[in-house]
Amino acid sequence: MSRDLDDSSEYVLDDIDRGILYELQQDARNTTAQEIADAVDVSPSTVRNRIANLEDNDIIEGYHPKINYERAGFALRVLFVGTAPPKNRDSLAKACLKVAGVVDVREMLTSRRNLYIEAVATSTSDLTAITQELIDLDIEILSSEIISSQYSQPFGELEF
C-alpha cells in the first residue's frame, strides 16, 4: 500500500512511522533497518519502504552528522541574533548560508530577533568578517554569544 500523497494532501504519520522516526533521531548512522524493525515490530523491508516514503514526502529531509567543531580545530562557535526586514527574511536567511563560516540559520516568526545564525570560526578576525558580511546583507545584529555546548534529544511524541 502506497502512502504517497499529492502536494495538496498532508502525509499523516502512523505509529510505525513515528517509531521509525524516533529510532532514527537517536542515531540514524548506526541504527540498522533490522534494529528499527525489532523496535517497532515490523520487517526490515517494511522499515526500508517506510523510510523511503518518509523521504519522498519530505518528512525526512536529510541525515546530518553532529560535528564537534572545537575538536575539529574550529574553536569559536557563535550564535548571532539578528533582525531582517520581514518581507526579505526568507531570502536573507538563505543568503546568510553563503557567508563563509555560517553553518545554520533559523527563521523566527517575530518582527525583531527573527534570525538566529550559527557560525564557526578559528579566530576573532574570522568572526569580525562574518559579522560584517551579515551586516552587509542588511541584517541588524542584536547580539552574538559564544556557544559552549548544545544538547538535543529525540522528540518524545514519536516514541513507539
XYZ file of C-alpha atoms in Angstrom:
160
model
C 0.000 0.000 0.000
C 1.481 3.326 -1.017
C 1.156 6.199 1.401
C 2.343 8.862 -1.065
C 0.099 11.876 -1.268
C -0.148 14.713 -3.727
C 1.017 18.199 -2.747
C -2.480 19.249 -1.657
C -2.735 16.493 0.960
C -0.864 16.139 4.193
C 1.040 12.954 4.943
C -0.292 11.512 8.195
C 2.151 9.596 10.372
C 1.005 6.331 11.887
C 2.555 4.611 14.905
C 5.063 2.720 12.757
C 6.246 5.924 11.051
C 6.566 7.648 14.431
C 8.552 4.723 15.827
C 10.890 4.726 12.839
C 11.455 8.478 13.154
C 12.135 8.128 16.869
C 14.737 5.428 16.289
C 16.402 7.439 13.504
C 16.577 10.523 15.734
C 18.538 8.563 18.317
C 21.342 7.533 15.940
C 20.488 7.329 12.245
C 24.018 6.453 11.194
C 24.466 3.435 13.441
C 20.933 2.052 13.569
C 20.141 -0.736 11.113
C 16.807 -1.483 9.483
C 16.776 -4.719 11.496
C 17.198 -2.842 14.791
C 14.427 -0.414 13.884
C 12.233 -3.319 12.760
C 12.758 -5.029 16.117
C 11.843 -1.822 17.964
C 8.618 -1.184 16.015
C 7.676 -4.833 15.403
C 7.710 -4.911 11.592
C 10.033 -6.445 8.997
C 13.272 -4.728 7.894
C 11.862 -4.373 4.360
C 8.847 -2.532 5.784
C 11.235 -0.200 7.609
C 13.207 0.492 4.408
C 9.989 1.117 2.446
C 8.632 3.411 5.146
C 11.893 5.373 5.303
C 11.823 5.809 1.508
C 8.219 7.005 1.765
C 9.084 9.437 4.565
C 11.936 10.797 2.436
C 9.732 11.049 -0.679
C 7.159 13.025 1.312
C 9.815 15.402 2.722
C 9.280 14.321 6.311
C 12.873 13.106 6.457
C 14.803 15.909 4.798
C 18.304 14.589 5.320
C 20.822 12.973 7.606
C 23.364 15.289 9.174
C 26.408 14.490 11.291
C 26.783 16.199 14.654
C 30.247 17.746 14.472
C 32.355 18.743 17.452
C 33.811 21.859 15.826
C 36.198 22.568 18.688
C 37.799 19.123 18.406
C 37.964 19.623 14.640
C 40.086 22.742 15.167
C 37.410 25.431 14.978
C 37.494 26.905 18.457
C 34.787 29.537 18.097
C 31.124 28.707 17.648
C 28.887 31.758 17.819
C 25.160 32.378 17.771
C 24.237 35.692 16.175
C 20.757 37.001 16.886
C 19.633 39.434 14.258
C 16.737 41.187 12.655
C 15.974 41.095 8.961
C 13.173 43.080 7.354
C 10.144 40.724 7.492
C 9.444 40.998 3.754
C 13.018 39.852 2.966
C 13.570 37.477 5.884
C 13.340 34.252 3.850
C 15.737 35.350 1.110
C 18.155 36.886 3.623
C 18.147 33.702 5.717
C 19.185 31.751 2.632
C 21.790 34.388 1.742
C 23.341 34.004 5.210
C 24.220 30.410 4.345
C 26.502 31.725 1.603
C 28.632 33.566 4.175
C 31.797 31.573 4.881
C 31.574 30.084 8.365
C 27.780 30.157 8.699
C 26.522 26.625 9.348
C 22.902 27.099 10.449
C 20.170 29.726 10.118
C 16.787 29.686 11.820
C 13.916 31.995 10.985
C 11.651 33.155 13.803
C 8.100 34.387 13.369
C 8.709 37.727 15.033
C 9.342 41.202 13.726
C 12.584 41.602 15.715
C 15.160 38.961 16.614
C 13.849 36.958 13.664
C 17.109 35.289 12.566
C 19.331 33.021 14.650
C 22.583 32.437 12.790
C 25.199 29.937 13.925
C 28.743 30.425 12.682
C 32.022 28.597 13.218
C 35.412 30.292 13.138
C 39.031 29.868 14.175
C 39.726 33.448 15.248
C 38.127 36.691 16.299
C 39.134 38.213 12.964
C 37.080 35.479 11.251
C 34.126 36.413 13.464
C 34.575 40.081 12.640
C 34.494 39.265 8.921
C 31.377 37.093 9.336
C 29.666 39.842 11.335
C 30.455 42.414 8.653
C 29.159 40.179 5.862
C 25.903 39.665 7.751
C 25.563 43.419 8.266
C 26.271 43.941 4.555
C 23.294 41.670 3.825
C 21.080 44.206 5.686
C 20.794 42.124 8.845
C 20.858 44.078 12.086
C 22.972 42.063 14.533
C 21.466 42.463 18.006
C 23.755 40.092 19.884
C 26.413 37.465 19.457
C 27.101 34.764 22.004
C 29.753 32.062 22.123
C 28.141 28.615 22.197
C 29.811 26.376 24.757
C 27.569 23.302 24.451
C 24.489 22.110 22.650
C 22.214 19.274 23.695
C 19.393 17.557 21.875
C 17.152 14.541 22.194
C 14.598 12.709 20.084
C 11.099 14.202 20.121
C 9.298 12.041 22.673
C 5.939 12.132 20.869
C 7.478 9.903 18.197
C 8.451 7.161 20.632
C 6.822 3.847 19.733
